[in-house]
mmCIF file of N, CA, C and O in Angstrom:
data_model
loop_
_atom_site.group_PDB
_atom_site.id
_atom_site.type_symbol
_atom_site.label_atom_id
_atom_site.label_comp_id
_atom_site.label_asym_id
_atom_site.label_seq_id
_atom_site.Cartn_x
_atom_site.Cartn_y
_atom_site.Cartn_z
ATOM 1 N N UNK A 1 -9.130 14.683 -14.245
ATOM 2 C CA UNK A 1 -8.645 13.760 -14.172
ATOM 3 C C UNK A 1 -10.429 12.769 -13.766
ATOM 4 O O UNK A 1 -10.804 12.204 -14.024
ATOM 5 N N UNK A 2 -10.920 13.742 -12.724
ATOM 6 C CA UNK A 2 -12.537 13.426 -13.101
ATOM 7 C C UNK A 2 -13.348 14.186 -13.728
ATOM 8 O O UNK A 2 -14.552 13.111 -13.947
ATOM 9 N N UNK A 3 -12.574 14.520 -15.596
ATOM 10 C CA UNK A 3 -13.111 13.993 -16.394
ATOM 11 C C UNK A 3 -12.871 13.235 -17.370
ATOM 12 O O UNK A 3 -14.098 12.696 -18.492
ATOM 13 N N UNK A 4 -12.579 12.064 -16.881
ATOM 14 C CA UNK A 4 -12.379 11.386 -17.409
ATOM 15 C C UNK A 4 -13.906 9.657 -17.610
ATOM 16 O O UNK A 4 -13.764 9.655 -15.664
ATOM 17 N N UNK A 5 -14.247 9.537 -18.517
ATOM 18 C CA UNK A 5 -15.558 8.346 -17.486
ATOM 19 C C UNK A 5 -15.010 7.478 -16.762
ATOM 20 O O UNK A 5 -15.417 6.741 -15.754
ATOM 21 N N UNK A 6 -14.027 6.775 -17.303
ATOM 22 C CA UNK A 6 -13.161 5.586 -16.656
ATOM 23 C C UNK A 6 -12.442 6.240 -15.009
ATOM 24 O O UNK A 6 -12.774 5.235 -14.413
ATOM 25 N N UNK A 7 -12.064 6.921 -15.298
ATOM 26 C CA UNK A 7 -11.881 7.357 -13.756
ATOM 27 C C UNK A 7 -12.554 7.754 -12.677
ATOM 28 O O UNK A 7 -12.652 6.990 -11.201
ATOM 29 N N UNK A 8 -14.234 8.043 -13.217
ATOM 30 C CA UNK A 8 -15.914 8.429 -12.569
ATOM 31 C C UNK A 8 -15.283 7.146 -12.350
ATOM 32 O O UNK A 8 -15.933 6.516 -10.932
ATOM 33 N N UNK A 9 -15.683 5.889 -13.083
ATOM 34 C CA UNK A 9 -16.248 4.768 -12.949
ATOM 35 C C UNK A 9 -15.439 3.926 -11.747
ATOM 36 O O UNK A 9 -16.344 2.782 -10.688
ATOM 37 N N UNK A 10 -14.215 3.925 -12.538
ATOM 38 C CA UNK A 10 -13.352 2.953 -11.377
ATOM 39 C C UNK A 10 -13.371 4.097 -9.899
ATOM 40 O O UNK A 10 -13.339 2.909 -8.864
ATOM 41 N N UNK A 11 -13.700 4.793 -9.638
ATOM 42 C CA UNK A 11 -13.700 5.997 -8.292
ATOM 43 C C UNK A 11 -15.067 5.335 -7.651
ATOM 44 O O UNK A 11 -15.146 4.569 -6.568
ATOM 45 N N UNK A 12 -15.729 4.939 -8.677
ATOM 46 C CA UNK A 12 -17.713 4.936 -8.818
ATOM 47 C C UNK A 12 -17.684 2.873 -7.762
ATOM 48 O O UNK A 12 -17.979 2.381 -6.666
ATOM 49 N N UNK A 13 -16.876 2.535 -8.786
ATOM 50 C CA UNK A 13 -16.740 0.805 -8.512
ATOM 51 C C UNK A 13 -15.751 1.248 -6.651
ATOM 52 O O UNK A 13 -16.459 0.154 -5.837
ATOM 53 N N UNK A 14 -14.614 1.873 -6.431
ATOM 54 C CA UNK A 14 -13.925 0.924 -5.331
ATOM 55 C C UNK A 14 -14.726 2.579 -4.206
ATOM 56 O O UNK A 14 -14.005 1.767 -3.095
ATOM 57 N N UNK A 15 -15.366 2.865 -4.134
ATOM 58 C CA UNK A 15 -16.212 3.276 -3.529
ATOM 59 C C UNK A 15 -17.139 2.693 -2.113
ATOM 60 O O UNK A 15 -17.096 2.769 -1.379
ATOM 61 N N UNK A 16 -17.186 1.447 -3.423
ATOM 62 C CA UNK A 16 -18.536 0.700 -2.512
ATOM 63 C C UNK A 16 -17.553 -0.838 -2.352
ATOM 64 O O UNK A 16 -17.702 -1.002 -0.478
ATOM 65 N N UNK A 17 -16.494 -0.860 -2.104
ATOM 66 C CA UNK A 17 -15.477 -1.813 -1.667
ATOM 67 C C UNK A 17 -14.933 -1.951 -2.582
ATOM 68 O O UNK A 17 -14.311 -1.513 -2.850
ATOM 69 N N UNK A 18 -12.924 -1.769 -1.383
ATOM 70 C CA UNK A 18 -12.022 -2.247 -2.768
ATOM 71 C C UNK A 18 -12.217 -3.764 -2.958
ATOM 72 O O UNK A 18 -12.277 -4.092 -3.310
ATOM 73 N N UNK A 19 -11.231 -2.937 -4.077
ATOM 74 C CA UNK A 19 -11.309 -4.098 -5.045
ATOM 75 C C UNK A 19 -10.027 -4.710 -6.232
ATOM 76 O O UNK A 19 -9.125 -3.597 -5.935
ATOM 77 N N UNK A 20 -10.302 -5.201 -6.953
ATOM 78 C CA UNK A 20 -9.047 -5.641 -8.326
ATOM 79 C C UNK A 20 -8.606 -4.681 -9.207
ATOM 80 O O UNK A 20 -9.539 -4.805 -8.826
ATOM 81 N N UNK A 21 -7.385 -5.034 -9.917
ATOM 82 C CA UNK A 21 -7.974 -3.826 -10.937
ATOM 83 C C UNK A 21 -8.414 -5.310 -12.172
ATOM 84 O O UNK A 21 -9.236 -4.360 -12.697
ATOM 85 N N UNK A 22 -8.406 -5.801 -12.244
ATOM 86 C CA UNK A 22 -8.991 -7.436 -12.585
ATOM 87 C C UNK A 22 -10.899 -7.428 -12.009
ATOM 88 O O UNK A 22 -11.431 -6.834 -13.331
ATOM 89 N N UNK A 23 -11.176 -6.889 -11.798
ATOM 90 C CA UNK A 23 -12.385 -6.165 -10.658
ATOM 91 C C UNK A 23 -13.067 -5.226 -11.247
ATOM 92 O O UNK A 23 -13.989 -5.411 -11.782
ATOM 93 N N UNK A 24 -12.149 -4.660 -11.098
ATOM 94 C CA UNK A 24 -12.239 -3.237 -11.700
ATOM 95 C C UNK A 24 -12.768 -2.937 -13.158
ATOM 96 O O UNK A 24 -13.640 -2.123 -13.573
ATOM 97 N N UNK A 25 -12.349 -3.699 -13.120
ATOM 98 C CA UNK A 25 -11.822 -4.122 -15.045
ATOM 99 C C UNK A 25 -13.195 -4.987 -15.445
ATOM 100 O O UNK A 25 -13.727 -4.048 -16.441
ATOM 101 N N UNK A 26 -14.106 -4.918 -14.854
ATOM 102 C CA UNK A 26 -15.027 -6.441 -15.509
ATOM 103 C C UNK A 26 -15.699 -5.056 -14.300
ATOM 104 O O UNK A 26 -17.202 -5.276 -16.048
ATOM 105 N N UNK A 27 -15.970 -4.739 -14.050
ATOM 106 C CA UNK A 27 -17.035 -3.835 -13.875
ATOM 107 C C UNK A 27 -16.933 -2.726 -14.895
ATOM 108 O O UNK A 27 -18.457 -2.278 -14.894
ATOM 109 N N UNK A 28 -16.145 -2.270 -14.107
ATOM 110 C CA UNK A 28 -15.711 -0.989 -15.599
ATOM 111 C C UNK A 28 -16.414 -0.765 -17.240
ATOM 112 O O UNK A 28 -15.664 -0.006 -17.744
ATOM 113 N N UNK A 29 -15.564 -1.898 -16.918
ATOM 114 C CA UNK A 29 -15.843 -2.761 -18.994
ATOM 115 C C UNK A 29 -14.607 -1.515 -19.127
ATOM 116 O O UNK A 29 -15.420 -1.481 -20.209
ATOM 117 N N UNK A 30 -13.912 -1.848 -18.767
ATOM 118 C CA UNK A 30 -12.629 -1.299 -19.457
ATOM 119 C C UNK A 30 -11.683 -2.131 -19.951
ATOM 120 O O UNK A 30 -11.295 -3.315 -18.649
ATOM 121 N N UNK A 31 -10.370 -2.380 -21.010
ATOM 122 C CA UNK A 31 -9.737 -2.799 -20.661
ATOM 123 C C UNK A 31 -9.032 -2.630 -19.120
ATOM 124 O O UNK A 31 -8.245 -2.118 -18.961
ATOM 125 N N UNK A 32 -8.137 -3.880 -19.525
ATOM 126 C CA UNK A 32 -7.228 -4.044 -17.747
ATOM 127 C C UNK A 32 -5.393 -3.022 -17.239
ATOM 128 O O UNK A 32 -5.719 -2.258 -17.041
ATOM 129 N N UNK A 33 -5.788 -2.670 -19.387
ATOM 130 C CA UNK A 33 -4.758 -2.078 -19.446
ATOM 131 C C UNK A 33 -5.168 -0.430 -18.986
ATOM 132 O O UNK A 33 -4.406 0.550 -18.570
ATOM 133 N N UNK A 34 -5.781 -0.267 -19.515
ATOM 134 C CA UNK A 34 -6.542 1.316 -19.451
ATOM 135 C C UNK A 34 -7.271 1.551 -17.176
ATOM 136 O O UNK A 34 -6.810 2.464 -17.121
ATOM 137 N N UNK A 35 -7.701 0.606 -17.171
ATOM 138 C CA UNK A 35 -7.478 0.885 -15.298
ATOM 139 C C UNK A 35 -6.128 0.869 -14.484
ATOM 140 O O UNK A 35 -6.348 1.685 -13.828
ATOM 141 N N UNK A 36 -5.288 0.105 -14.869
ATOM 142 C CA UNK A 36 -4.114 -0.003 -14.301
ATOM 143 C C UNK A 36 -3.495 2.139 -14.663
ATOM 144 O O UNK A 36 -2.972 2.350 -13.621
ATOM 145 N N UNK A 37 -3.648 2.014 -16.267
ATOM 146 C CA UNK A 37 -3.476 3.382 -15.755
ATOM 147 C C UNK A 37 -4.193 4.468 -15.243
ATOM 148 O O UNK A 37 -3.551 5.158 -14.612
ATOM 149 N N UNK A 38 -5.995 4.888 -14.673
ATOM 150 C CA UNK A 38 -6.295 5.220 -14.354
ATOM 151 C C UNK A 38 -6.102 4.810 -13.215
ATOM 152 O O UNK A 38 -6.219 6.391 -12.047
ATOM 153 N N UNK A 39 -5.585 4.176 -12.287
ATOM 154 C CA UNK A 39 -5.194 3.408 -11.025
ATOM 155 C C UNK A 39 -4.196 4.503 -10.483
ATOM 156 O O UNK A 39 -3.918 4.958 -9.536
ATOM 157 N N UNK A 40 -3.058 4.529 -11.407
ATOM 158 C CA UNK A 40 -1.451 5.249 -11.191
ATOM 159 C C UNK A 40 -2.509 6.659 -10.536
ATOM 160 O O UNK A 40 -1.150 7.245 -10.332
ATOM 161 N N UNK A 41 -2.927 7.037 -12.265
ATOM 162 C CA UNK A 41 -3.356 8.391 -11.890
ATOM 163 C C UNK A 41 -3.668 8.682 -10.690
ATOM 164 O O UNK A 41 -3.140 9.819 -9.807
ATOM 165 N N UNK A 42 -4.874 8.302 -10.225
ATOM 166 C CA UNK A 42 -5.480 8.727 -9.429
ATOM 167 C C UNK A 42 -5.289 7.921 -7.893
ATOM 168 O O UNK A 42 -5.041 8.462 -6.877
ATOM 169 N N UNK A 43 -4.040 6.623 -8.171
ATOM 170 C CA UNK A 43 -3.223 7.293 -6.477
ATOM 171 C C UNK A 43 -2.072 8.352 -6.135
ATOM 172 O O UNK A 43 -2.845 8.663 -6.033
ATOM 173 N N UNK A 44 -1.652 9.313 -8.111
ATOM 174 C CA UNK A 44 -1.315 9.464 -7.034
ATOM 175 C C UNK A 44 -1.573 10.555 -6.466
ATOM 176 O O UNK A 44 -1.062 12.157 -6.207
ATOM 177 N N UNK A 45 -2.448 10.758 -7.108
ATOM 178 C CA UNK A 45 -2.891 12.309 -7.557
ATOM 179 C C UNK A 45 -4.562 12.129 -5.141
ATOM 180 O O UNK A 45 -4.532 12.969 -4.610
ATOM 181 N N UNK A 46 -4.141 10.762 -4.913
ATOM 182 C CA UNK A 46 -4.208 10.737 -3.736
ATOM 183 C C UNK A 46 -6.061 10.675 -3.583
ATOM 184 O O UNK A 46 -6.616 10.331 -2.575
ATOM 185 N N UNK A 47 -6.619 10.735 -5.054
ATOM 186 C CA UNK A 47 -7.965 9.915 -4.370
ATOM 187 C C UNK A 47 -8.258 8.564 -4.071
ATOM 188 O O UNK A 47 -9.830 8.282 -4.418
ATOM 189 N N UNK A 48 -7.511 7.755 -5.289
ATOM 190 C CA UNK A 48 -7.476 6.527 -4.629
ATOM 191 C C UNK A 48 -6.758 5.661 -4.030
ATOM 192 O O UNK A 48 -5.532 5.832 -4.268
ATOM 193 N N UNK A 49 -6.728 4.851 -2.895
ATOM 194 C CA UNK A 49 -5.135 4.133 -1.631
ATOM 195 C C UNK A 49 -5.098 2.530 -2.658
ATOM 196 O O UNK A 49 -6.139 1.901 -2.683
ATOM 197 N N UNK A 50 -4.261 1.690 -2.419
ATOM 198 C CA UNK A 50 -3.752 0.779 -2.675
ATOM 199 C C UNK A 50 -3.247 0.137 -1.448
ATOM 200 O O UNK A 50 -2.833 0.793 -0.499
ATOM 201 N N UNK A 51 -4.236 -0.907 -1.072
ATOM 202 C CA UNK A 51 -4.047 -1.491 -0.286
ATOM 203 C C UNK A 51 -3.525 -3.353 -0.940
ATOM 204 O O UNK A 51 -3.595 -3.130 -1.027
ATOM 205 N N UNK A 52 -2.847 -4.343 0.209
ATOM 206 C CA UNK A 52 -2.412 -5.260 -0.422
ATOM 207 C C UNK A 52 -3.193 -6.059 0.371
ATOM 208 O O UNK A 52 -4.067 -6.821 2.205
ATOM 209 N N UNK A 53 -3.847 -7.167 0.103
ATOM 210 C CA UNK A 53 -5.436 -8.050 0.478
ATOM 211 C C UNK A 53 -4.230 -9.402 0.062
ATOM 212 O O UNK A 53 -3.132 -10.258 -0.288
ATOM 213 N N UNK A 54 -4.100 -10.006 1.699
ATOM 214 C CA UNK A 54 -3.141 -10.843 2.450
ATOM 215 C C UNK A 54 -4.021 -12.109 2.294
ATOM 216 O O UNK A 54 -5.258 -12.643 3.062
ATOM 217 N N UNK A 55 -3.618 -13.749 1.319
ATOM 218 C CA UNK A 55 -4.516 -14.435 1.963
ATOM 219 C C UNK A 55 -3.996 -16.169 2.276
ATOM 220 O O UNK A 55 -3.066 -15.245 2.280
ATOM 221 N N UNK A 56 -4.514 -16.098 3.811
ATOM 222 C CA UNK A 56 -3.900 -18.009 3.385
ATOM 223 C C UNK A 56 -3.155 -18.532 2.804
ATOM 224 O O UNK A 56 -1.980 -19.065 3.329
ATOM 225 N N UNK A 57 -3.818 -18.621 1.626
ATOM 226 C CA UNK A 57 -2.574 -19.373 0.601
ATOM 227 C C UNK A 57 -1.457 -18.650 -0.488
ATOM 228 O O UNK A 57 -1.237 -19.222 -0.735
ATOM 229 N N UNK A 58 -1.055 -17.224 -0.017
ATOM 230 C CA UNK A 58 -0.353 -17.265 -0.706
ATOM 231 C C UNK A 58 -0.547 -16.362 -1.314
ATOM 232 O O UNK A 58 0.973 -15.639 -1.793
ATOM 233 N N UNK A 59 -1.407 -16.158 -2.061
ATOM 234 C CA UNK A 59 -1.584 -15.911 -3.351
ATOM 235 C C UNK A 59 -2.215 -14.027 -3.486
ATOM 236 O O UNK A 59 -3.475 -13.990 -3.128
ATOM 237 N N UNK A 60 -0.643 -12.938 -2.692
ATOM 238 C CA UNK A 60 -1.665 -11.459 -2.318
ATOM 239 C C UNK A 60 -1.629 -10.793 -3.036
ATOM 240 O O UNK A 60 -1.094 -10.753 -4.575
ATOM 241 N N UNK A 61 -2.471 -10.132 -3.379
ATOM 242 C CA UNK A 61 -2.573 -9.047 -4.442
ATOM 243 C C UNK A 61 -2.935 -7.551 -4.165
ATOM 244 O O UNK A 61 -3.772 -7.755 -2.809
ATOM 245 N N UNK A 62 -2.770 -6.646 -4.201
ATOM 246 C CA UNK A 62 -3.905 -5.081 -4.498
ATOM 247 C C UNK A 62 -5.392 -5.033 -5.025
ATOM 248 O O UNK A 62 -6.037 -5.831 -6.060
ATOM 249 N N UNK A 63 -5.385 -4.662 -3.731
ATOM 250 C CA UNK A 63 -6.682 -4.188 -4.165
ATOM 251 C C UNK A 63 -6.843 -2.557 -3.775
ATOM 252 O O UNK A 63 -5.861 -1.729 -3.177
ATOM 253 N N UNK A 64 -7.993 -1.777 -4.108
ATOM 254 C CA UNK A 64 -7.939 -0.452 -4.655
ATOM 255 C C UNK A 64 -9.230 0.328 -3.826
ATOM 256 O O UNK A 64 -10.389 -0.289 -4.213
ATOM 257 N N UNK A 65 -8.995 1.269 -2.640
ATOM 258 C CA UNK A 65 -10.164 1.977 -2.544
ATOM 259 C C UNK A 65 -10.959 3.108 -2.950
ATOM 260 O O UNK A 65 -9.179 4.362 -2.684
ATOM 261 N N UNK A 66 -11.503 4.181 -3.195
ATOM 262 C CA UNK A 66 -11.620 5.413 -3.414
ATOM 263 C C UNK A 66 -11.012 6.072 -1.737
ATOM 264 O O UNK A 66 -11.485 5.879 -1.185
ATOM 265 N N UNK A 67 -10.865 6.959 -2.149
ATOM 266 C CA UNK A 67 -10.441 7.410 -0.874
ATOM 267 C C UNK A 67 -11.669 9.137 -1.051
ATOM 268 O O UNK A 67 -11.680 10.038 -0.066
ATOM 269 N N UNK A 68 -11.305 9.794 -2.083
ATOM 270 C CA UNK A 68 -12.194 11.041 -2.561
ATOM 271 C C UNK A 68 -13.513 11.290 -1.767
ATOM 272 O O UNK A 68 -14.524 9.437 -1.641
ATOM 273 N N UNK A 69 -13.902 11.879 -0.773
ATOM 274 C CA UNK A 69 -15.474 11.690 -0.917
ATOM 275 C C UNK A 69 -16.420 12.935 -1.255
ATOM 276 O O UNK A 69 -17.885 12.806 -0.807
ATOM 277 N N UNK A 70 -15.916 13.953 -1.519
ATOM 278 C CA UNK A 70 -16.558 15.596 -2.330
ATOM 279 C C UNK A 70 -16.239 15.158 -2.663
ATOM 280 O O UNK A 70 -14.109 16.027 -2.838
ATOM 281 N N UNK A 71 -16.612 16.100 -4.172
ATOM 282 C CA UNK A 71 -16.157 17.309 -5.602
ATOM 283 C C UNK A 71 -16.564 18.276 -5.194
ATOM 284 O O UNK A 71 -18.074 18.164 -5.478
ATOM 285 N N UNK A 72 -16.625 19.472 -4.955
ATOM 286 C CA UNK A 72 -17.476 20.521 -5.409
ATOM 287 C C UNK A 72 -16.602 21.818 -6.035
ATOM 288 O O UNK A 72 -15.806 21.853 -6.064
ATOM 289 N N UNK A 73 -17.644 22.247 -6.937
ATOM 290 C CA UNK A 73 -17.688 23.185 -7.983
ATOM 291 C C UNK A 73 -18.378 24.245 -8.283
ATOM 292 O O UNK A 73 -19.971 23.973 -8.146
ATOM 293 N N UNK A 74 -18.203 25.305 -7.148
ATOM 294 C CA UNK A 74 -18.540 26.684 -7.273
ATOM 295 C C UNK A 74 -18.165 27.701 -8.170
ATOM 296 O O UNK A 74 -17.536 27.912 -8.824
ATOM 297 N N UNK A 75 -18.988 28.026 -8.193
ATOM 298 C CA UNK A 75 -19.456 29.292 -10.028
ATOM 299 C C UNK A 75 -19.677 30.590 -8.338
ATOM 300 O O UNK A 75 -20.820 30.317 -8.467
ATOM 301 N N UNK A 76 -18.482 31.403 -9.012
ATOM 302 C CA UNK A 76 -19.445 33.020 -8.264
ATOM 303 C C UNK A 76 -18.169 33.932 -8.492
ATOM 304 O O UNK A 76 -17.824 34.172 -9.928
ATOM 305 N N UNK A 77 -19.016 35.329 -9.007
ATOM 306 C CA UNK A 77 -18.747 36.237 -9.806
ATOM 307 C C UNK A 77 -17.908 35.622 -10.966
ATOM 308 O O UNK A 77 -16.486 36.618 -10.590
ATOM 309 N N UNK A 78 -17.886 35.040 -11.867
ATOM 310 C CA UNK A 78 -17.516 34.746 -12.997
ATOM 311 C C UNK A 78 -15.651 33.705 -12.553
ATOM 312 O O UNK A 78 -15.304 33.701 -14.173
ATOM 313 N N UNK A 79 -16.018 33.623 -11.973
ATOM 314 C CA UNK A 79 -15.121 32.391 -11.260
ATOM 315 C C UNK A 79 -15.487 30.828 -10.331
ATOM 316 O O UNK A 79 -16.453 31.184 -9.491
ATOM 317 N N UNK A 80 -14.842 29.919 -11.065
ATOM 318 C CA UNK A 80 -14.380 28.466 -10.146
ATOM 319 C C UNK A 80 -13.682 28.584 -9.891
ATOM 320 O O UNK A 80 -12.649 29.174 -9.764
ATOM 321 N N UNK A 81 -14.097 27.770 -8.578
ATOM 322 C CA UNK A 81 -13.513 27.582 -7.233
ATOM 323 C C UNK A 81 -14.191 25.660 -7.456
ATOM 324 O O UNK A 81 -15.387 25.664 -7.303
ATOM 325 N N UNK A 82 -12.321 24.493 -7.102
ATOM 326 C CA UNK A 82 -13.022 23.308 -6.462
ATOM 327 C C UNK A 82 -12.810 23.695 -4.538
ATOM 328 O O UNK A 82 -11.514 23.659 -4.573
ATOM 329 N N UNK A 83 -13.284 22.598 -4.708
ATOM 330 C CA UNK A 83 -12.946 21.760 -2.995
ATOM 331 C C UNK A 83 -12.815 19.943 -3.589
ATOM 332 O O UNK A 83 -13.620 19.308 -3.559
ATOM 333 N N UNK A 84 -11.876 19.420 -3.205
ATOM 334 C CA UNK A 84 -11.840 18.026 -2.874
ATOM 335 C C UNK A 84 -11.360 17.348 -1.025
ATOM 336 O O UNK A 84 -10.961 17.621 -0.769
ATOM 337 N N UNK A 85 -12.295 16.424 -1.505
ATOM 338 C CA UNK A 85 -12.029 16.713 0.137
ATOM 339 C C UNK A 85 -11.627 14.667 0.417
ATOM 340 O O UNK A 85 -12.382 14.072 -0.584
ATOM 341 N N UNK A 86 -11.236 13.800 0.108
ATOM 342 C CA UNK A 86 -10.261 12.550 0.178
ATOM 343 C C UNK A 86 -10.408 11.842 1.630
ATOM 344 O O UNK A 86 -10.389 12.583 2.349
ATOM 345 N N UNK A 87 -11.488 11.115 1.927
ATOM 346 C CA UNK A 87 -10.881 10.513 3.567
ATOM 347 C C UNK A 87 -9.533 10.074 3.710
ATOM 348 O O UNK A 87 -8.446 9.548 2.682
ATOM 349 N N UNK A 88 -9.164 10.125 4.910
ATOM 350 C CA UNK A 88 -7.748 9.402 5.384
ATOM 351 C C UNK A 88 -7.028 8.620 6.248
ATOM 352 O O UNK A 88 -8.947 8.767 6.922
ATOM 353 N N UNK A 89 -6.946 7.725 6.020
ATOM 354 C CA UNK A 89 -6.858 6.536 7.129
ATOM 355 C C UNK A 89 -5.534 6.539 7.748
ATOM 356 O O UNK A 89 -5.137 6.486 7.239
ATOM 357 N N UNK A 90 -5.653 6.367 9.688
ATOM 358 C CA UNK A 90 -4.097 5.879 9.680
ATOM 359 C C UNK A 90 -4.330 5.048 9.473
ATOM 360 O O UNK A 90 -4.588 3.923 8.848
ATOM 361 N N UNK A 91 -2.019 4.796 10.082
ATOM 362 C CA UNK A 91 -2.049 2.916 10.108
ATOM 363 C C UNK A 91 -2.481 2.891 11.469
ATOM 364 O O UNK A 91 -3.132 1.152 10.486
ATOM 365 N N UNK A 92 -3.291 2.318 12.291
ATOM 366 C CA UNK A 92 -4.198 2.089 13.544
ATOM 367 C C UNK A 92 -4.652 1.010 12.264
ATOM 368 O O UNK A 92 -5.803 -0.145 12.433
ATOM 369 N N UNK A 93 -5.964 1.813 11.707
ATOM 370 C CA UNK A 93 -7.064 1.289 10.782
ATOM 371 C C UNK A 93 -6.485 0.996 9.366
ATOM 372 O O UNK A 93 -7.184 -0.695 9.614
ATOM 373 N N UNK A 94 -5.627 1.176 9.192
ATOM 374 C CA UNK A 94 -5.195 0.598 7.779
ATOM 375 C C UNK A 94 -5.341 -1.316 8.837
ATOM 376 O O UNK A 94 -5.261 -2.460 7.588
ATOM 377 N N UNK A 95 -4.080 -1.110 10.408
ATOM 378 C CA UNK A 95 -4.143 -2.784 9.778
ATOM 379 C C UNK A 95 -5.124 -3.633 9.847
ATOM 380 O O UNK A 95 -5.226 -4.241 10.186
ATOM 381 N N UNK A 96 -6.254 -2.575 10.806
ATOM 382 C CA UNK A 96 -7.185 -3.677 11.924
ATOM 383 C C UNK A 96 -8.239 -3.505 10.672
ATOM 384 O O UNK A 96 -8.485 -4.783 10.148
ATOM 385 N N UNK A 97 -8.253 -3.136 9.380
ATOM 386 C CA UNK A 97 -8.945 -3.722 8.344
ATOM 387 C C UNK A 97 -8.433 -4.689 7.212
ATOM 388 O O UNK A 97 -8.519 -5.734 7.310
ATOM 389 N N UNK A 98 -6.560 -4.672 7.521
ATOM 390 C CA UNK A 98 -5.841 -5.418 6.812
ATOM 391 C C UNK A 98 -5.879 -6.804 7.422
ATOM 392 O O UNK A 98 -5.975 -8.024 7.185
ATOM 393 N N UNK A 99 -6.577 -6.356 9.629
ATOM 394 C CA UNK A 99 -6.487 -7.457 10.394
ATOM 395 C C UNK A 99 -7.939 -8.611 9.824
ATOM 396 O O UNK A 99 -7.428 -9.701 9.563
ATOM 397 N N UNK A 100 -8.146 -7.746 9.435
ATOM 398 C CA UNK A 100 -10.262 -8.467 9.088
ATOM 399 C C UNK A 100 -10.874 -8.997 8.014
ATOM 400 O O UNK A 100 -10.655 -9.962 8.245
ATOM 401 N N UNK A 101 -9.462 -8.506 7.854
ATOM 402 C CA UNK A 101 -9.630 -9.283 6.138
ATOM 403 C C UNK A 101 -9.064 -10.824 6.282
ATOM 404 O O UNK A 101 -8.734 -11.351 4.556
ATOM 405 N N UNK A 102 -7.948 -10.958 7.070
ATOM 406 C CA UNK A 102 -7.709 -12.305 7.259
ATOM 407 C C UNK A 102 -8.497 -13.500 7.189
ATOM 408 O O UNK A 102 -9.346 -13.900 7.266
#
């Protein structure tokens, strides 16, 4: 997945601020359909996290945040090894972040 330019662009953009699919589409210069496909794949792999942006006008929408913090590729004695580190957020932190967004 990380060899895909759109997936990398989405992760980079979503690592700065949580963004909606529309915002990611504009920021990454990719079609909304492409962004939604990559969002599905990245979320399934645990590299991207979805949350709901609750608004006072009742118009709630999903935003996405990158959880990937580090990707390591090593070559040793003719063999490649990879390590992926993702940030995990517990329920209390997620609730706090959601509450602060209100």
